[in-house]
Coordinates of C-alpha atoms in Angstrom, one line a residue:
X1 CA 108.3 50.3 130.5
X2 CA 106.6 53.1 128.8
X3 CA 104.5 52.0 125.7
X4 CA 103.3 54.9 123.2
X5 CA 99.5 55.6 122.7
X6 CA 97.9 53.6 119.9
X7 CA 97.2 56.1 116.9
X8 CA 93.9 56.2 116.1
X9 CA 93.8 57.6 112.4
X10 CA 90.1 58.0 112.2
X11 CA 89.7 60.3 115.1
X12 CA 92.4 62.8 114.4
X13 CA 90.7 62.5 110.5
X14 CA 87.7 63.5 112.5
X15 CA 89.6 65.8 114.8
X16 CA 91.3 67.6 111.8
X17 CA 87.8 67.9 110.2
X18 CA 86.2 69.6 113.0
X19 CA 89.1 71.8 113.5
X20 CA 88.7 72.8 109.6
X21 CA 84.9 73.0 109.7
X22 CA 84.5 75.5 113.0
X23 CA 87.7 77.3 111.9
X24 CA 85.4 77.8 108.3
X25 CA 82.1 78.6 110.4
X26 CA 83.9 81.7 112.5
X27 CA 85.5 83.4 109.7
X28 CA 81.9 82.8 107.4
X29 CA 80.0 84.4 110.5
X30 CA 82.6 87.2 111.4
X31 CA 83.2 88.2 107.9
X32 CA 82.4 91.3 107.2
X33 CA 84.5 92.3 110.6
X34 CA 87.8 90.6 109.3
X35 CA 89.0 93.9 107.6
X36 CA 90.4 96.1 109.7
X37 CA 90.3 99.6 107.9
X38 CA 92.4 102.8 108.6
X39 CA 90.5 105.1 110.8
X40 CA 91.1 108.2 108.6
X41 CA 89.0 108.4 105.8
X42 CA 90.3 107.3 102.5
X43 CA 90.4 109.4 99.0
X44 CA 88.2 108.5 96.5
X45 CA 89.8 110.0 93.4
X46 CA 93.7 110.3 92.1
X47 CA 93.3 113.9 93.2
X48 CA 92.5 113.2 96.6
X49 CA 95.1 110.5 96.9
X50 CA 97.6 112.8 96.8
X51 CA 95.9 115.2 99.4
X52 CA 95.8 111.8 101.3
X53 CA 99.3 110.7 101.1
X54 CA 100.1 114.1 102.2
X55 CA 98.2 115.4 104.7
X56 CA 96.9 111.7 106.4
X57 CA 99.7 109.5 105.8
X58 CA 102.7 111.7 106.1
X59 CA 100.8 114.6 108.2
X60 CA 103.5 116.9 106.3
X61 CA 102.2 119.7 108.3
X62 CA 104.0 118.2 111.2
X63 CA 108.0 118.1 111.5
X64 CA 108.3 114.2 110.6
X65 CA 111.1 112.2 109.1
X66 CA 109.5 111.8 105.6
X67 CA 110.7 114.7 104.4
X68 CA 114.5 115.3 104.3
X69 CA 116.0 118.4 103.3
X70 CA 117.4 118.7 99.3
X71 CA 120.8 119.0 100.2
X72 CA 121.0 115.4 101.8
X73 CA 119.2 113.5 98.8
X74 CA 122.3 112.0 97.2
X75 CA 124.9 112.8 99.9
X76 CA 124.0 111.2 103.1
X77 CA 123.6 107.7 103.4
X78 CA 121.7 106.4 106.8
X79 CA 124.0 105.0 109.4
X80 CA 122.5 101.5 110.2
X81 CA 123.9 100.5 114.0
X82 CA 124.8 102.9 116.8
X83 CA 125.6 100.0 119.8
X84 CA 125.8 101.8 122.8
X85 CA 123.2 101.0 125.5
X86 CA 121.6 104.1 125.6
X87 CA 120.6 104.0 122.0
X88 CA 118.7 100.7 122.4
X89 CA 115.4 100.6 121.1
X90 CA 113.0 98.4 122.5
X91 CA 110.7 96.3 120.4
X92 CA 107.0 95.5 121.3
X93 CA 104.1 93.7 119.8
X94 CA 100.5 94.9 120.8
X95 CA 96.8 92.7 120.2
X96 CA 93.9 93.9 120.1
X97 CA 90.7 91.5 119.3
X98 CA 88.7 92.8 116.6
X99 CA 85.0 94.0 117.3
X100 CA 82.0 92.2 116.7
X101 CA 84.2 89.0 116.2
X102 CA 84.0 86.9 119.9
X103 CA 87.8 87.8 120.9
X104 CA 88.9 85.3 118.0
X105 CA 90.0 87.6 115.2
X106 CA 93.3 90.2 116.6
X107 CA 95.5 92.9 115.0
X108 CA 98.7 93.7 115.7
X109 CA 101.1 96.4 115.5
X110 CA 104.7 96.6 116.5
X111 CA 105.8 99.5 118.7
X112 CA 109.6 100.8 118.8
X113 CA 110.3 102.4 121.6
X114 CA 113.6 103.8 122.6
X115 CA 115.2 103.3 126.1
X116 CA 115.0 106.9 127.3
X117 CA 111.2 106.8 127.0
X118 CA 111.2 105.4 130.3
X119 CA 114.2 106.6 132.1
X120 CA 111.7 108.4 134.9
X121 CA 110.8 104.5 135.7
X122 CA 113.8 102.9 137.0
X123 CA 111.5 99.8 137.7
X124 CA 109.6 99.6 134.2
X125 CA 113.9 99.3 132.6
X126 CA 114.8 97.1 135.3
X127 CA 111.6 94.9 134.0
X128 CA 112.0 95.2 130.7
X129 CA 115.9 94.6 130.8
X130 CA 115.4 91.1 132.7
X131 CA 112.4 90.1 129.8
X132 CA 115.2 90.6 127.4
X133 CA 117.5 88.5 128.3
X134 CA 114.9 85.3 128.3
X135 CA 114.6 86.2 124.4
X136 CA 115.8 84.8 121.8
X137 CA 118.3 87.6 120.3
X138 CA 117.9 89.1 116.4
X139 CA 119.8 87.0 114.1
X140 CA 121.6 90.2 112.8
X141 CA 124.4 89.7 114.5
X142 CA 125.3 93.2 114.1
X143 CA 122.8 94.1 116.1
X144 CA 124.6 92.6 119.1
X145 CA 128.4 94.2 118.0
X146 CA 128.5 95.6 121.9
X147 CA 126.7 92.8 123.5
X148 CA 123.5 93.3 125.7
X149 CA 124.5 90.5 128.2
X150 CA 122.0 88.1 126.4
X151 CA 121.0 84.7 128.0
X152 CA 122.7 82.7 124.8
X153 CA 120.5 80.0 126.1
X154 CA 117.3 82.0 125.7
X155 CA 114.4 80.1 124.0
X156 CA 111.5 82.5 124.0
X157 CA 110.2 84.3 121.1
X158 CA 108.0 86.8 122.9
X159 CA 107.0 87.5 126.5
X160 CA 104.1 89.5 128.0
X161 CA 104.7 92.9 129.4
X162 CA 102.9 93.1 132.7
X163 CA 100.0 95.3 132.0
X164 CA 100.0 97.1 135.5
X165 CA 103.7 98.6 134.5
X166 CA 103.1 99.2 130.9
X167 CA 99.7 101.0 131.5
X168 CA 101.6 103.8 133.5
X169 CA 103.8 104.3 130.4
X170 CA 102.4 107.5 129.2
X171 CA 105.4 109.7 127.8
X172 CA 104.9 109.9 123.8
X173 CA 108.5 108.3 122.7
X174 CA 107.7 105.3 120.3
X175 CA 106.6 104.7 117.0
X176 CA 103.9 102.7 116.3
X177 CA 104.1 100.6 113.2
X178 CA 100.2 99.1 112.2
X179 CA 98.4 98.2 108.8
X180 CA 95.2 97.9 107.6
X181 CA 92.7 97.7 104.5
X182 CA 92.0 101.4 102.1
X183 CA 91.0 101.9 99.2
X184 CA 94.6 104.2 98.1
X185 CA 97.0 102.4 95.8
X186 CA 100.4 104.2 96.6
X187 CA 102.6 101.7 98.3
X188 CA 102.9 102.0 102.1
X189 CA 99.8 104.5 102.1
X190 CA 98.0 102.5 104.4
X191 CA 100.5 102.5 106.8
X192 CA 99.8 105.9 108.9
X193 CA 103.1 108.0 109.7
X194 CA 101.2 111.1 111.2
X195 CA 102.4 112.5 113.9
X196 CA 100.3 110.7 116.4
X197 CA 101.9 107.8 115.1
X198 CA 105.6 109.0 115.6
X199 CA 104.9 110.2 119.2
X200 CA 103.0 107.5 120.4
X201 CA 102.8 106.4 124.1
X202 CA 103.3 102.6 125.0
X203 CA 99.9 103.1 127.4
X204 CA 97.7 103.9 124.5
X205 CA 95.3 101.8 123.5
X206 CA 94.2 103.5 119.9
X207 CA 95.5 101.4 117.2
X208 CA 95.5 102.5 113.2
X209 CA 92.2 100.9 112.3
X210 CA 89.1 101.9 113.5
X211 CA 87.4 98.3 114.8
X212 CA 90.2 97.3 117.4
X213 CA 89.0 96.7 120.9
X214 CA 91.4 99.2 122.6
X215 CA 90.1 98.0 126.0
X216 CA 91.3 94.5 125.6
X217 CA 95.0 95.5 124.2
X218 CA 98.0 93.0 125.5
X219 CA 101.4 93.7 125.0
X220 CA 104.4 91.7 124.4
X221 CA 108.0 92.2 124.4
X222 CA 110.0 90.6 121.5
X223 CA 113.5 92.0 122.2
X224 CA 115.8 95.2 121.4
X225 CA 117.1 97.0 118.4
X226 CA 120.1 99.3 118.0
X227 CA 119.2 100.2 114.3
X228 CA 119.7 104.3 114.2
X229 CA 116.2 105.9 114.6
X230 CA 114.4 102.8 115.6
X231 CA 110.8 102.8 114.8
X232 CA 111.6 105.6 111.9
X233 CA 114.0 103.7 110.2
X234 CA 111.6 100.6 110.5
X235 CA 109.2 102.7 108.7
X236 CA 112.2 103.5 105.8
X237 CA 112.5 99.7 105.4
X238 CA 109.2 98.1 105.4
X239 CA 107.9 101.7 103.6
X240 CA 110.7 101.5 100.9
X241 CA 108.6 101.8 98.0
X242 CA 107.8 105.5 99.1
X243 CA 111.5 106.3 98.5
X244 CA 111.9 105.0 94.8
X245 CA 114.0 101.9 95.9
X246 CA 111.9 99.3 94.4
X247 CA 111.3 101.6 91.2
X248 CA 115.1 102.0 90.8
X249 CA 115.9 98.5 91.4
X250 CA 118.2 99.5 93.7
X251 CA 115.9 97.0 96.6
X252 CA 113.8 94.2 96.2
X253 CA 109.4 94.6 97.8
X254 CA 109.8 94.2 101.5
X255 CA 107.2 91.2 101.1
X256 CA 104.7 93.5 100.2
X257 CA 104.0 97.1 98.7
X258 CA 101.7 97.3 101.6
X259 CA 99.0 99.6 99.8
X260 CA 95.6 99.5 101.2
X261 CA 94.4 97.9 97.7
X262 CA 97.4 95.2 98.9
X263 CA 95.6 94.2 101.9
X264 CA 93.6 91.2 102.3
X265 CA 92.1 90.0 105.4
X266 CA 93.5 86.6 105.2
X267 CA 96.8 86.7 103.3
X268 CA 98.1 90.2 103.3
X269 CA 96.8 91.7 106.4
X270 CA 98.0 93.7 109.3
X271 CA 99.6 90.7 110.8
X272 CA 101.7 89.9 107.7
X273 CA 102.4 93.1 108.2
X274 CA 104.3 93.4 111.5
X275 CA 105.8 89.5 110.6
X276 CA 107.5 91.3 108.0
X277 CA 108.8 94.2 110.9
X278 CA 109.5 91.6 113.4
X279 CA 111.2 89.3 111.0
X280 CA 112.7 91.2 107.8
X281 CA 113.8 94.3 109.6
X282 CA 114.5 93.3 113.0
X283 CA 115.7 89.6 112.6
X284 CA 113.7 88.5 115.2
X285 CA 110.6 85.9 115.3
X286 CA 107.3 86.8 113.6
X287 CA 105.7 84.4 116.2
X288 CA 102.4 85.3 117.7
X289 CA 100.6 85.2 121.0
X290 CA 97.6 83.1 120.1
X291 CA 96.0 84.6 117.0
X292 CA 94.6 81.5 115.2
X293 CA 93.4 81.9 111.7
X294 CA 94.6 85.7 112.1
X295 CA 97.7 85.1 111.1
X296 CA 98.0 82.8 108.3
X297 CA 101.3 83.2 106.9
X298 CA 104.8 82.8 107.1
X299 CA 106.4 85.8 105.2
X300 CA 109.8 85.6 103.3
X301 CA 112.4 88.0 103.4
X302 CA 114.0 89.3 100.4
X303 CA 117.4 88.7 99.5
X304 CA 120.1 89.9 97.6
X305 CA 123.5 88.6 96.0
X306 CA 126.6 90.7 96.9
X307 CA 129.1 91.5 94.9
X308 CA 131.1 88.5 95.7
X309 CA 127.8 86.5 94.2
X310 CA 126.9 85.4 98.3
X311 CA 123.6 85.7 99.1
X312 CA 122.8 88.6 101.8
X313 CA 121.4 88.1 104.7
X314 CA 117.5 87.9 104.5
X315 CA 116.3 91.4 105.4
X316 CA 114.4 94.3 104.2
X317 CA 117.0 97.3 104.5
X318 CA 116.8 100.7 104.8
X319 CA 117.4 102.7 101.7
X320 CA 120.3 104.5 101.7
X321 CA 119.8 106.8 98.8
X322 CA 116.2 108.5 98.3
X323 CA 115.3 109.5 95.0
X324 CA 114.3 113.1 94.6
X325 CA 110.3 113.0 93.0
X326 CA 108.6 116.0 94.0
X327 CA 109.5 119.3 95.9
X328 CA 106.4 120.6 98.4
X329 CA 106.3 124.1 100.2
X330 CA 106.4 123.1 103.8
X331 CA 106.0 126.4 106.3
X332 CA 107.9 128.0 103.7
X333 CA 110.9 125.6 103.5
X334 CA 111.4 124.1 99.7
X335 CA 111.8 120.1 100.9
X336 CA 111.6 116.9 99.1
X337 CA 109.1 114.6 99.4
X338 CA 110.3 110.6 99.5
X339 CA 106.9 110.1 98.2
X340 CA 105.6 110.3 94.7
X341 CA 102.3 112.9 95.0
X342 CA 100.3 112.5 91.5

């Protein structure tokens, strides 16, 4: 007969005590390294804010997706799902350990990349299709219309990409998705939407702030996406309050405005950040490969009643709508700008 262990309520007091005290002791000592700021350098005046949000957030001199021609403003909506398999997008976390802080402080970023970015390595899809299906599928079951051929008894959250296949990956397909502290107070400005950002390869090891440890970057798969425009339309949801849908009422914060003056290195920081991707626009788990007092808290989606008087679904979405705040000269093209510029 198998008898349980005798608890011994002192101990774990003890036990929970120490955890607390050295848990207090490494973020006391490592401090003034827990921020992890955006590598470009930040305005320090309204007037250079708006340079800022032009020309380091949005990169306008480069053909990006944050501007949208006037003619589309009120009459095209987005189209959410395309199913078929060669539209898949596939959805990675990478962790880098922050400098200066013994390998016990990480930031994450979550990197959309679609399936043709590796279609010249048959091997690399073959891998990546056969991590999928031990995962844990989105809980938008939209997502799955088609059907990937899912394990339905798949328990994982996340799985590690082997490093000696996703080191070769250097065509620049994906988008990478990252957060970190500024000093601008536009929402969504301290998430970086350049160019380099847009076209990013899945074998880099830069990440948006400046005090990652590239060298030590791991990579995780969390599953697949058929959302139209992937990574971009990631940015739409998260990044709403760039497009006036929070201002209109028309959608609620995606958990946070995510302005650098919103960041805080214990309950608003680059991990809360790509929870919120992970969970709120993906439906998937915002579960994380050993980051300890990193990564704090457990975000909550937003919801919304439909007309009915149901409560959606718990998910930042994608605006639909974008409302029309400034026009910009762009390479002599009149274009909107889904951004306010003051």
């Amino acid at each position: 007969m198998t008898s349980a262990t005798p608890s011994n309520a002192p101990c774990s007091t003890v036990s929970i005590g120490v955890v607390l005290l050295t848990t207090l002791l490494i973020l006391g000592l490592a401090s003034p390294h827990l921020r992890g700021d955006i590598i470009d350098i930040q305005p320090s005046s309204a007037a250079a804010a708006a340079d800022h949000l032009r020309n380091v957030v949005l990169d306008t001199n480069s053909d990006i997706i944050n501007t949208i021609d006037t003619e589309e403003v009120a009459t095209s909506p987005i189209p959410i799902y395309d199913t078929d398999d060669e539209s898949k997008y596939y959805i990675f976390l990478q962790k880098f350990p922050l400098e200066s802080t013994w390998r016990m402080i990480f930031h994450t970023e979550v990197i959309v990349c679609p399936r043709e970015t590796f279609q010249d390595d048959a091997d690399f899809l073959i891998t990546l299709d056969e991590l999928v299906n031990t995962l844990v599928p989105s809980r938008f079951v939209s997502e799955h219309a088609s059907g990937d051929g899912l394990d339905s008894g798949a328990t994982a959250a996340f799985t590690e990409v082997p490093k000696e296949q996703w080191s070769k990956q250097s065509t620049a397909g994906c988008v990478q998705l990252g957060y970190g502290g500024s000093s601008c107070p536009t929402p969504c400005c301290s998430v970086p939407h350049k160019s380099k950002n847009t076209a990013y390869p899945l074998n880099s090891q830069e990440a948006v702030i400046s005090n990652a440890m590239g060298d030590h970057k791991e990579l995780y798969l969390y599953g697949t996406t058929h959302i139209k425009d992937g990574g971009e339309a990631a940015f739409k949801a998260v990044c709403h309050g760039h497009y006036g849908a929070i201002e209109q009422g028309r959608l609620p914060t995606c958990v946070s405005n995510w302005a650098g003056t919103d960041y805080n290195p214990l309950t608003n920081n680059c991990n809360t950040f790509t929870s919120t991707v992970l969970k709120c626009v993906f439906g998937l788990s915002d579960s994380k490969p050993g980051l300890g007092v990193s990564d704090l808290i457990t975000v909550s989606c937003p919801t919304e009643k439909g007309e009915d008087g149901s409560v959606d679904v718990q998910q930042c979405k994608i605006p639909s709508e974008f409302q029309n705040v400034g026009l910009e000269e762009v390479e002599g093209e009149e274009l909107v700008v889904a951004i306010e510029l003051e």
